[in-house]
Coordinates of C-alpha atoms and ligand atoms in Angstrom, one line a residue:
X1 CA 21.4 131.9 21.4
X2 CA 21.2 133.7 18.0
X3 CA 19.6 132.3 14.9
X4 CA 21.2 132.6 11.4
X5 CA 19.0 132.4 8.2
X6 CA 19.6 130.8 4.9
X7 CA 17.9 128.4 2.5
X8 CA 16.7 125.0 3.8
X9 CA 18.0 122.4 0.8
X10 CA 17.8 119.1 2.6
X11 CA 15.4 118.2 5.1
X12 CA 16.1 117.1 8.7
X13 CA 17.4 118.5 11.8
X14 CA 21.1 118.3 13.2
X15 CA 23.2 119.6 15.9
X16 CA 27.0 119.6 16.5
X17 CA 30.1 121.6 16.6
X18 CA 31.0 123.7 13.7
X19 CA 34.2 122.9 11.6
X20 CA 35.0 125.0 8.6
X21 CA 36.3 123.4 5.5
X22 CA 40.3 123.2 5.0
X23 CA 41.2 126.6 3.4
X24 CA 42.4 126.8 0.0
X25 CA 46.4 127.4 -0.6
X26 CA 47.1 131.0 -1.1
X27 CA 49.6 131.4 -3.9
X28 CA 53.0 132.8 -3.0
X29 CA 54.2 136.0 -4.6
X30 CA 55.3 135.1 -8.4
X31 CA 59.0 133.4 -8.6
X32 CA 61.2 134.2 -11.7
X33 CA 60.8 131.3 -13.8
X34 CA 64.4 129.8 -14.7
X35 CA 63.5 126.5 -16.1
X36 CA 60.2 126.5 -18.1
X37 CA 60.5 123.0 -18.9
X38 CA 60.7 122.0 -15.1
X39 CA 57.4 124.2 -14.6
X40 CA 55.6 122.4 -17.3
X41 CA 56.7 119.1 -15.6
X42 CA 55.3 120.2 -12.6
X43 CA 52.0 121.1 -14.2
X44 CA 51.8 117.5 -15.7
X45 CA 52.6 115.8 -12.0
X46 CA 49.9 118.0 -10.5
X47 CA 47.4 117.1 -12.9
X48 CA 48.1 113.3 -12.8
X49 CA 48.2 113.5 -9.1
X50 CA 44.7 115.4 -8.8
X51 CA 43.1 113.2 -11.5
X52 CA 44.2 110.0 -9.8
X53 CA 42.7 111.4 -6.2
X54 CA 39.7 112.6 -7.7
X55 CA 39.2 109.3 -9.8
X56 CA 39.8 107.3 -6.7
X57 CA 37.2 109.0 -4.9
X58 CA 34.9 108.6 -7.9
X59 CA 35.3 104.6 -7.3
X60 CA 34.7 104.9 -3.8
X61 CA 31.7 107.2 -3.8
X62 CA 28.7 105.1 -2.8
X63 CA 26.4 107.4 -4.8
X64 CA 26.2 107.4 -8.6
X65 CA 25.4 111.3 -8.9
X66 CA 28.6 111.8 -6.8
X67 CA 30.8 109.5 -8.8
X68 CA 29.6 111.0 -12.1
X69 CA 30.2 115.0 -11.2
X70 CA 34.0 113.9 -9.7
X71 CA 34.7 112.0 -13.0
X72 CA 33.4 115.3 -14.8
X73 CA 36.3 117.1 -12.8
X74 CA 38.6 114.5 -13.9
X75 CA 37.8 115.4 -17.5
X76 CA 38.2 119.1 -16.9
X77 CA 41.7 118.4 -15.2
X78 CA 42.9 116.2 -17.9
X79 CA 41.4 118.1 -20.9
X80 CA 44.6 119.1 -22.9
X81 CA 43.4 122.7 -23.5
X82 CA 44.0 123.1 -19.9
X83 CA 47.8 121.8 -20.0
X84 CA 48.2 123.7 -23.2
X85 CA 47.1 126.7 -21.8
X86 CA 49.3 126.5 -18.7
X87 CA 52.3 125.9 -21.0
X88 CA 51.5 128.9 -22.7
X89 CA 51.3 131.0 -19.5
X90 CA 54.6 129.2 -18.3
X91 CA 56.5 130.5 -21.8
X92 CA 55.0 133.9 -21.1
X93 CA 57.3 133.7 -17.6
X94 CA 54.4 132.3 -15.0
X95 CA 55.4 129.7 -12.4
X96 CA 53.3 126.6 -12.7
X97 CA 50.6 127.4 -9.8
X98 CA 50.3 130.7 -11.0
X99 CA 49.7 129.5 -14.5
X100 CA 47.3 127.0 -13.5
X101 CA 45.3 129.5 -11.1
X102 CA 45.2 132.2 -14.4
X103 CA 43.9 129.5 -16.8
X104 CA 41.5 128.3 -14.3
X105 CA 40.4 132.0 -13.7
X106 CA 39.8 132.2 -17.1
X107 CA 37.2 129.3 -17.4
X108 CA 35.7 130.5 -14.3
X109 CA 34.8 134.1 -15.9
X110 CA 33.4 132.0 -18.8
X111 CA 31.2 129.7 -16.6
X112 CA 30.1 132.8 -14.7
X113 CA 29.3 135.0 -17.8
X114 CA 27.2 131.9 -19.2
X115 CA 25.1 132.2 -16.0
X116 CA 22.5 129.7 -14.4
X117 CA 23.5 126.2 -14.2
X118 CA 27.1 126.8 -15.5
X119 CA 27.4 129.5 -13.2
X120 CA 26.6 127.4 -10.2
X121 CA 29.3 124.9 -11.6
X122 CA 31.9 127.3 -10.6
X123 CA 32.5 125.7 -7.3
X124 CA 34.0 122.3 -9.4
X125 CA 36.3 124.8 -10.9
X126 CA 37.7 126.4 -8.0
X127 CA 37.9 123.1 -6.3
X128 CA 40.4 121.9 -9.0
X129 CA 42.2 125.4 -9.1
X130 CA 42.9 124.6 -5.3
X131 CA 43.7 121.0 -5.7
X132 CA 46.1 121.7 -8.6
X133 CA 47.5 124.6 -7.1
X134 CA 48.5 122.5 -3.6
X135 CA 49.7 119.3 -5.8
X136 CA 52.1 122.1 -7.5
X137 CA 53.1 123.6 -4.3
X138 CA 53.5 120.1 -2.4
X139 CA 50.7 121.2 0.1
X140 CA 48.0 119.0 1.6
X141 CA 45.1 118.7 -0.5
X142 CA 42.2 121.1 0.7
X143 CA 39.2 119.4 1.9
X144 CA 36.8 118.0 4.7
X145 CA 38.4 117.8 8.1
X146 CA 38.6 114.6 10.0
X147 CA 38.4 115.3 13.5
X148 CA 37.3 112.1 14.9
X149 CA 34.0 113.0 16.2
X150 CA 30.9 114.1 14.4
X151 CA 30.7 117.6 13.2
X152 CA 28.6 120.3 11.5
X153 CA 30.7 121.3 8.3
X154 CA 30.9 124.7 7.2
X155 CA 32.2 126.0 3.9
X156 CA 31.8 128.8 1.4
X157 CA 30.4 126.4 -1.2
X158 CA 31.3 122.5 -1.4
X159 CA 32.6 121.0 -4.3
X160 CA 31.7 117.8 -5.4
X161 CA 35.0 116.1 -4.4
X162 CA 34.4 117.5 -0.9
X163 CA 30.7 116.3 -0.6
X164 CA 30.9 113.0 -2.5
X165 CA 33.0 111.6 0.2
X166 CA 31.1 112.7 3.2
X167 CA 29.9 110.2 5.7
X168 CA 26.5 111.0 6.9
X169 CA 27.5 109.4 10.6
X170 CA 30.5 112.0 10.8
X171 CA 29.1 115.1 9.0
X172 CA 25.7 115.5 10.4
X173 CA 24.9 118.6 8.6
X174 CA 26.2 121.3 5.8
X175 CA 25.9 124.9 6.0
X176 CA 27.4 127.0 3.1
X177 CA 27.6 130.7 2.7
X178 CA 27.0 130.5 -0.9
X179 CA 25.4 127.8 -3.3
X180 CA 21.6 127.7 -4.6
X181 CA 18.7 125.4 -4.2
X182 CA 20.2 123.5 -7.4
X183 CA 23.8 123.4 -6.5
X184 CA 25.9 120.4 -5.8
X185 CA 25.9 120.7 -2.2
X186 CA 22.1 120.7 -2.3
X187 CA 21.6 117.9 -4.9
X188 CA 24.3 115.8 -3.0
X189 CA 23.4 116.6 0.1
X190 CA 19.4 115.6 -0.5
X191 CA 20.9 112.2 -2.1
X192 CA 22.8 111.5 0.9
X193 CA 20.3 112.4 3.4
X194 CA 22.3 115.0 5.2
X195 CA 20.8 118.3 6.7
X196 CA 21.7 121.2 4.6
X197 CA 21.3 125.2 4.6
X198 CA 23.0 127.0 1.8
X199 CA 23.5 130.9 1.2
X200 CA 23.6 131.4 5.2
X201 CA 24.8 134.8 6.0
X202 CA 26.9 134.9 8.7
X203 CA 27.9 131.6 9.0
X204 CA 31.6 132.0 7.6
X205 CA 32.3 134.4 10.6
X206 CA 31.6 131.5 13.1
X207 CA 34.7 129.9 15.0
X208 CA 35.3 126.3 14.7
X209 CA 33.9 124.3 17.6
X210 CA 30.8 126.7 18.2
X211 CA 27.7 124.3 18.8
X212 CA 24.8 125.0 16.0
X213 CA 21.7 123.4 15.6
X214 CA 20.1 123.5 12.0
X215 CA 16.6 122.9 10.3
X216 CA 17.3 121.8 6.7
X217 CA 13.8 122.4 5.9
X218 CA 13.3 126.1 7.4
X219 CA 16.9 127.1 6.8
X220 CA 17.3 128.4 10.4
X221 CA 20.6 127.7 11.9
X222 CA 20.9 128.5 15.9
X223 CA 24.2 129.4 17.0
X224 CA 25.4 128.8 20.9
X225 CA 22.9 125.9 21.6
X226 CA 24.3 123.6 24.7
X227 CA 25.7 120.3 24.2
X228 CA 22.6 118.8 26.0
X229 CA 20.4 120.6 23.4
X230 CA 22.4 119.5 20.6
X231 CA 22.3 116.0 22.0
X232 CA 18.2 116.0 22.1
X233 CA 18.3 117.3 18.7
X234 CA 20.2 114.6 17.2
X235 CA 18.4 112.0 19.5
X236 CA 15.2 113.2 18.1
X237 CA 16.4 113.2 14.6
X238 CA 17.7 109.7 14.8
X239 CA 14.3 108.5 16.2
X240 CA 12.3 110.2 13.2
X241 CA 14.9 108.5 10.7
X242 CA 14.2 105.0 12.4
X243 CA 10.3 105.6 12.3
X244 CA 10.7 106.9 8.7
X245 CA 12.6 103.7 7.6
X246 CA 9.9 101.7 8.7
X247 CA 7.1 104.3 7.4
X248 CA 5.1 102.6 4.4
X249 CA 2.2 102.7 2.4
X250 CA 0.2 105.3 0.8
X251 CA -0.3 108.8 1.9
X252 CA -3.6 109.2 4.0
X253 CA -4.9 111.7 6.7
X254 CA -5.9 110.2 9.9
X255 CA -9.1 109.7 8.8
X256 CA -8.1 108.0 5.5
X257 CA -8.6 110.9 3.0
X258 CA -6.1 110.0 0.3
X259 CA -3.2 112.3 -0.8
X260 CA -1.0 110.5 -3.0
X261 CA 2.7 111.0 -2.1
X262 CA 4.8 111.0 -5.4
X263 CA 8.6 111.4 -6.0
X264 CA 10.3 114.0 -8.0
X265 CA 13.1 112.2 -10.4
X266 CA 15.4 113.0 -12.8
X267 CA 15.6 109.4 -14.1
X268 CA 15.6 105.9 -13.1
X269 CA 18.4 105.8 -10.8
X270 CA 16.5 108.3 -8.4
X271 CA 13.8 105.8 -7.8
X272 CA 14.8 104.7 -4.1
X273 CA 12.2 102.8 -1.9
X274 CA 8.4 102.1 -2.4
X275 CA 6.8 104.8 -4.0
X276 CA 3.3 105.3 -5.2
X277 CA 4.5 106.6 -8.3
X278 CA 6.0 109.8 -9.9
X279 CA 4.8 113.2 -9.8
X280 CA 7.5 115.1 -11.6
X281 CA 10.0 113.5 -14.1
X282 CA 12.0 116.4 -14.9
X283 CA 13.2 115.0 -18.3
X284 CA 15.6 118.2 -19.1
X285 CA 18.4 116.0 -16.9
X286 CA 18.4 114.0 -19.9
X287 CA 19.3 117.2 -22.2
X288 CA 22.0 118.8 -20.0
X289 CA 25.7 119.4 -20.7
X290 CA 24.8 118.4 -24.6
X291 CA 25.7 119.8 -27.8
X292 CA 22.9 117.8 -29.4
X293 CA 19.6 116.6 -28.2
X294 CA 19.1 113.1 -27.3
X295 CA 17.7 110.9 -30.1
X296 CA 14.3 109.5 -30.3
X297 CA 15.4 106.0 -29.3
X298 CA 17.7 107.4 -26.6
X299 CA 14.8 108.9 -25.1
X300 CA 12.6 105.9 -25.3
X301 CA 15.0 103.9 -23.1
X302 CA 15.3 106.2 -20.9
X303 CA 11.7 106.9 -20.3
X304 CA 10.8 103.2 -20.7
X305 CA 13.3 102.4 -17.9
X306 CA 11.4 104.6 -15.4
X307 CA 8.1 103.1 -16.8
X308 CA 8.8 99.7 -16.5
X309 CA 10.0 100.3 -12.8
X310 CA 6.3 101.4 -12.0
X311 CA 3.9 99.0 -13.5
X312 CA 0.5 100.1 -12.9
X313 CA 1.6 103.4 -11.1
X314 CA 1.2 106.9 -12.0
X315 CA 4.4 108.5 -13.9
X316 CA 3.7 112.4 -14.5
X317 CA 6.4 113.2 -17.4
X318 CA 7.3 117.0 -17.9
X319 CA 8.3 118.1 -21.2
X320 CA 11.8 119.6 -21.7
X321 CA 12.2 122.7 -19.5
X322 CA 15.1 124.7 -20.6
X323 CA 16.3 128.1 -20.4
X324 CA 17.0 130.4 -18.0
X325 CA 18.6 128.6 -14.8
X326 CA 18.6 125.2 -17.3
X327 CA 20.6 126.4 -20.4
X328 CA 20.7 123.8 -22.8
X329 CA 23.6 124.3 -25.4
X330 CA 22.0 122.6 -28.4
X331 CA 19.3 125.0 -28.3
X332 CA 21.5 127.9 -28.1
X333 CA 21.0 128.5 -31.8
X334 CA 17.2 128.7 -31.9
X335 CA 17.2 130.8 -28.5
X336 CA 17.9 135.0 -28.6
X337 CA 21.2 135.2 -27.1
X338 CA 22.0 137.6 -24.3
X339 CA 18.5 137.8 -22.9
X340 CA 18.6 140.5 -20.4
X341 CA 15.8 138.7 -18.3
X342 CA 16.3 135.1 -19.2
X343 CA 13.7 133.8 -16.4
X344 CA 11.4 135.9 -18.3
X345 CA 12.3 134.9 -21.7
X346 CA 12.1 132.0 -23.7
X347 CA 11.8 129.1 -21.4
X348 CA 9.9 126.0 -20.4
X349 CA 6.9 125.2 -23.3
X350 CA 7.9 128.9 -25.0
X351 CA 11.1 126.8 -26.2
X352 CA 8.7 124.9 -28.6
X353 CA 7.7 127.8 -30.5
X354 CA 11.4 128.4 -31.4
X355 CA 12.2 124.4 -31.7
X356 CA 8.8 122.6 -32.3
X357 CA 10.7 119.3 -33.5
X358 CA 12.2 118.8 -30.2
X359 CA 8.7 118.6 -28.5
X360 CA 7.2 116.3 -31.1
X361 CA 10.3 114.2 -31.2
X362 CA 9.8 114.2 -27.1
X363 CA 6.3 113.4 -27.3
X364 CA 6.7 110.5 -29.8
X365 CA 9.4 109.0 -27.5
X366 CA 7.2 109.3 -24.5
X367 CA 4.3 107.8 -26.1
X368 CA 6.1 105.0 -27.6
X369 CA 7.7 104.2 -24.3
X370 CA 4.3 104.2 -22.6
X371 CA 2.9 101.5 -25.2
X372 CA 5.6 99.3 -24.6
X373 CA 5.0 99.5 -20.5
X374 CA 2.4 99.2 -18.2
X375 CA 2.6 102.4 -16.2
X376 CA 0.0 105.1 -16.1
X377 CA 1.9 107.6 -18.0
X378 CA 0.5 111.4 -17.7
X379 CA 2.2 114.3 -19.6
X380 CA 2.4 117.8 -18.5
X381 CA 4.2 121.0 -20.0
X382 CA 6.4 123.8 -17.9
X383 CA 5.9 127.4 -17.6
X384 CA 2.5 127.6 -19.0
X385 CA 1.0 131.0 -19.1
X386 CA -2.2 131.0 -20.9
X387 CA -5.3 128.7 -21.4
X388 CA -4.5 129.1 -25.3
X389 CA -1.0 127.4 -24.7
X390 CA -2.6 124.9 -22.4
X391 CA -5.0 123.7 -25.4
X392 CA -2.4 123.6 -27.9
X393 CA -0.2 121.6 -25.8
X394 CA -3.2 119.1 -24.8
X395 CA -3.7 118.7 -28.5
X396 CA -0.1 117.9 -29.3
X397 CA -0.2 115.2 -26.6
X398 CA -3.4 113.8 -27.8
X399 CA -2.3 114.0 -31.4
X400 CA 0.7 111.7 -30.3
X401 CA -1.7 109.1 -28.6
X402 CA -1.3 110.4 -25.2
X403 CA -4.1 110.8 -23.6
X404 CA -3.9 112.1 -20.0
X405 CA -2.2 115.6 -20.4
X406 CA -2.1 118.6 -17.9
X407 CA 0.1 121.7 -17.1
X408 CA 2.5 123.1 -14.6
X409 CA 1.0 126.2 -12.8
X410 CA 4.3 128.2 -12.3
X411 CA 3.1 131.7 -13.8
X412 CA 0.3 133.8 -11.6
X413 CA -1.6 134.1 -15.0
X414 CA -2.0 130.6 -15.4
X415 CA -3.0 130.1 -11.6
X416 CA -5.5 133.1 -12.3
X417 CA -6.8 131.2 -15.2
X418 CA -6.6 127.6 -13.5
X419 CA -10.7 127.3 -14.2
X420 CA -10.4 128.0 -17.8
X421 CA -7.2 126.0 -18.2
X422 CA -8.9 122.9 -17.2
X423 CA -11.5 122.9 -19.9
X424 CA -8.9 121.5 -22.0
X425 CA -6.4 119.6 -19.8
X426 CA -6.8 116.7 -17.4
X427 CA -5.0 117.8 -14.2
X428 CA -2.8 120.8 -13.1
X429 CA 0.5 120.2 -11.3
X430 CA 1.7 123.4 -9.2
X431 CA 5.4 124.1 -9.2
X432 CA 5.8 126.6 -6.3
X433 CA 9.4 127.1 -6.7
X434 CA 8.9 128.9 -10.0
X435 CA 5.2 129.9 -8.8
X436 CA 7.0 131.9 -6.0
X437 CA 9.4 133.4 -7.9
X438 CA 7.1 135.0 -10.4
X439 CA 4.4 135.9 -8.0
X440 CA 7.0 138.0 -5.9
X441 CA 9.3 139.0 -8.8
X442 CA 12.3 137.3 -6.7
X443 CA 14.9 135.2 -8.3
X444 CA 14.5 131.6 -6.9
X445 CA 18.2 131.4 -6.7
X446 CA 18.7 134.5 -4.3
X447 CA 19.0 133.3 -1.0
X448 CA 18.8 137.1 0.4
X449 CA 15.4 137.2 -0.8
X450 CA 14.4 133.9 0.9
X451 CA 11.4 135.6 3.0
X452 CA 9.7 136.5 -0.4
X453 CA 10.1 132.7 -1.7
X454 CA 9.0 131.7 1.7
X455 CA 5.7 128.9 0.7
X456 CA 4.1 130.2 3.4
X457 CA 3.4 133.6 1.7
X458 CA -0.1 134.0 2.0
X459 CA -0.4 135.5 -1.6
X460 CA 1.0 132.3 -2.6
X461 CA -1.0 130.3 -0.6
X462 CA -4.2 132.1 -2.2
X463 CA -3.3 131.3 -5.5
X464 CA -2.7 127.4 -4.7
X465 CA -6.1 127.7 -3.1
X466 CA -7.6 129.2 -6.2
X467 CA -6.3 126.2 -8.3
X468 CA -7.5 123.6 -6.0
X469 CA -10.6 125.1 -5.7
X470 CA -10.9 125.1 -9.8
X471 CA -9.8 121.7 -9.6
X472 CA -12.8 120.7 -7.5
X473 CA -15.4 122.5 -9.4
X474 CA -13.9 120.9 -12.7
X475 CA -13.7 117.4 -11.1
X476 CA -10.0 117.2 -12.0
X477 CA -6.9 116.5 -10.0
X478 CA -4.7 119.2 -8.8
X479 CA -1.0 118.5 -7.6
X480 CA 1.8 120.2 -6.0
X481 CA 5.4 119.3 -7.2
X482 CA 7.4 122.0 -6.0
X483 CA 9.7 121.9 -2.9
X484 CA 7.1 123.1 -0.9
X485 CA 5.4 119.6 -1.1
X486 CA 8.2 118.1 1.2
X487 CA 7.7 120.6 4.0
X488 CA 5.5 118.4 6.5
X489 CA 3.7 121.1 8.3
X490 CA 2.8 123.1 4.7
X491 CA 1.8 119.7 3.2
X492 CA -1.3 119.7 6.0
X493 CA -2.1 123.2 4.5
X494 CA -2.2 121.9 0.9
X495 CA -4.2 119.3 1.8
X496 CA -6.4 121.2 3.6
X497 CA -6.7 123.5 0.4
X498 CA -7.7 119.9 -1.5
X499 CA -4.6 119.3 -3.2
X500 CA -4.7 116.0 -4.3
X501 CA -1.1 114.8 -4.5
X502 CA 1.9 115.9 -3.4
X503 CA 5.3 115.2 -5.2
X504 CA 9.0 115.4 -3.5
X505 CA 12.3 114.1 -3.4
X506 CA 11.6 110.4 -2.4
X507 CA 13.7 110.9 1.1
X508 CA 11.1 113.5 2.0
X509 CA 8.1 111.3 1.5
X510 CA 8.4 109.7 5.1
X511 CA 8.1 112.8 7.0
X512 CA 4.9 114.0 5.1
X513 CA 3.6 110.7 5.4
X514 CA 3.6 110.9 9.1
X515 CA 2.4 114.6 9.3
X516 CA -0.7 113.4 7.2
X517 CA -1.0 110.3 9.3
X518 CA -1.3 112.4 12.7
X519 CA -4.2 114.9 11.2
X520 CA -7.6 114.5 10.2
X521 CA -8.9 116.2 6.9
X522 CA -11.0 118.5 9.1
X523 CA -7.9 119.7 10.9
X524 CA -5.9 120.3 7.9
X525 CA -9.0 122.5 6.4
X526 CA -8.7 124.4 9.8
X527 CA -4.9 124.8 9.4
X528 CA -5.2 126.1 5.4
X529 CA -8.0 128.1 6.5
X530 CA -5.8 129.8 9.4
X531 CA -2.8 130.5 7.3
X532 CA -5.0 131.9 4.2
X533 CA -6.1 134.3 6.6
X534 CA -3.1 135.5 7.9
X535 CA -0.7 138.6 6.5
X536 CA 2.5 137.2 6.8
X537 CA 4.4 133.7 6.4
X538 CA 5.4 134.0 10.4
X539 CA 1.6 134.6 10.9
X540 CA 0.4 131.9 8.7
X541 CA 2.7 129.3 10.4
X542 CA 2.1 130.8 13.8
X543 CA -2.1 130.8 12.9
X544 CA -1.6 127.3 11.5
X545 CA -0.3 126.4 15.0
X546 CA 2.9 125.4 13.2
X547 CA 5.5 127.9 15.4
X548 CA 6.3 131.1 14.7
X549 CA 8.5 130.4 11.7
Ligands
PEP601 C1 8.9 124.1 -9.6 O1 9.1 125.5 -10.4 O2 8.0 124.3 -8.6 C2 9.1 123.0 -10.3 C3 8.7 121.9 -9.8 O3 9.8 122.9 -11.5 P1 11.7 123.2 -11.4 O4 12.1 123.4 -9.8 O5 12.4 122.1 -12.2 O6 11.3 124.5 -12.1
MG602 MG1 9.8 125.0 -12.4

C-alpha cells in the first residue's frame, strides 16, 4: 500500500474503487469550412443543447449553491458575445467546434490573468468548452460515470455541472489533481457532505478500479487497500454519520468545560441544523461578482435574515474581506492595479483606507439589522496587523452603536501583539488559514506546500497559544474560525490551549462535539502541551497521541 497526499477539503473517510471522470472530447484536425452558415447553425444548436442540459441539472440539483453555479454557466453559454465571437471565427475559416474552443480559450486566459477567485472559476469554462465541443461533434456529454456501484470519483478538477448531480450514496468520495480549498469542488463537496481531497499529486496516474481510502480531513489517500479494509472504512464512516446525526447540544469537554461550537457561514442559507451561534459570517460573499457594492438596505436585509434566525444567540459578523484571492470588481478603481503580491497588499481591513465609505455603510447596515432583531451581534475586522488598526476599527464600530467588537488574528504581527490589541477590543478570533499562510510564507492555495500549511506546525500552535494566554490575562474570549477548528483532534489542542470557541462549516460540528465530549479539560491541556513541545507536525500529532499523521 502507498500513500498519496493532497489537501483535505471536506471531512470524513471513504473507500472504494477509483473511477475517472469521462475524458473531454478531443478536437479533430481542422476541416475546410465550405458552408459558414451551417457551422454557425451548429454553434447555435450546441449552445441550445448545452444550456438545456445545464438548466435541467440546475432544476434537479438538491442544493442551492450547486443550482446557482449551474445557472451562472448557462448565462456564460447563452451570452451573445460568445456566439458573436464564434461567428467571427467561423467567418475567418474555423469549423464550429474549433471556433467555440478558440473563443473559450480566450475567456480562460482572461480569467487566469485576473488571478485568485476568477482563476479558480476556469474549470467552469473548461467544462463549458468540453460540453459545447461534444455537442457540435455529436459525442456524448463528458461527465460523471454511472457504473451501477459506489465508487471514488477522480478528476483533474470538477466542474459545477459534474459536482451538482453527485449522489453521495454512489459517489463515496472525491479526489482531484487540481483545484484549491475555495474551488467549487471543495465548496460543493462540503455542502453535500462528500469527503474530498484536492491537489492530490499522482492521483491522475491511478488506473480505474484501483481501491483507495481517503481522509477528507488530513488529505491522505491510501492506494491499494483491500476490499475488506474498504468495507470497514465505509462501515465506520456510516456509524459516525449516524451518531453525528443524533449528536446535539452545546460543546463541552467530558468534565463539562464549555467550548462554543459555532458555524462559519456566507449567508442565511448556510444555516443548517441546530447551531449554538455563528462564529464567522463571511459577508464578502454578498459583494462577489458585483460591479457595484450592495446598497445599505440590501445589506440590512441579508444581515437581518441571519440575525433573525438566531434570536438570543451569538453572531460574529466579519466586515468585508476583499483583495488577493477574493477580488471584488467594484473596488478595482480604488485598489492599485497589478499588485505583484496581492496577498501582501491592500486586502481585508486595509481596503477601508482606500474606500472608507464601504466600511461605514456596512457598519450602519449591521447596526440597523442588529437593532431590528434579537441576536447577540459581534463585529470583527479581517487582516488586522497592528494594535492601532484594531483600536481604530473598534472606535468606528462603537461610533455606529455596535458594542462588541473584535479582530481576526491572521497576521503574525497581530498574534505577537495580542495583549496590546486586547486593550481596545472585546475578543479575538484566530483565522488559522491566513495565519498559516503568513507565518510560513506559503500561499494557502498551493497544494504542494501543504506540509507548511498544516495546522499542527508547532510555530502556528505557539502563536495560537500566545493569543489564548493574552485572552486569559485580559479576561476576554479568543476563538478560532479557520479550517483547523474543524479537525476533531486539533480541536482538543485548541481547547487545551484555552481557546473558548471553535467555528467551522456546520457539517463539521458533530465530529468536533464528539471529540470534546470524550476528553476532559485536563487531557486536552496535556495534548496541547505535548503538541506545543514538538518540532514537526508529525511529531506534534504523535506526541498528542493522535497518530503519526
Ligand atoms: C482564515 O483566514 O482562517 C479565515 C477564517 O478567513 P478566510 O478563510 O475567509 O480568509
Ligand atoms: Mg482569512
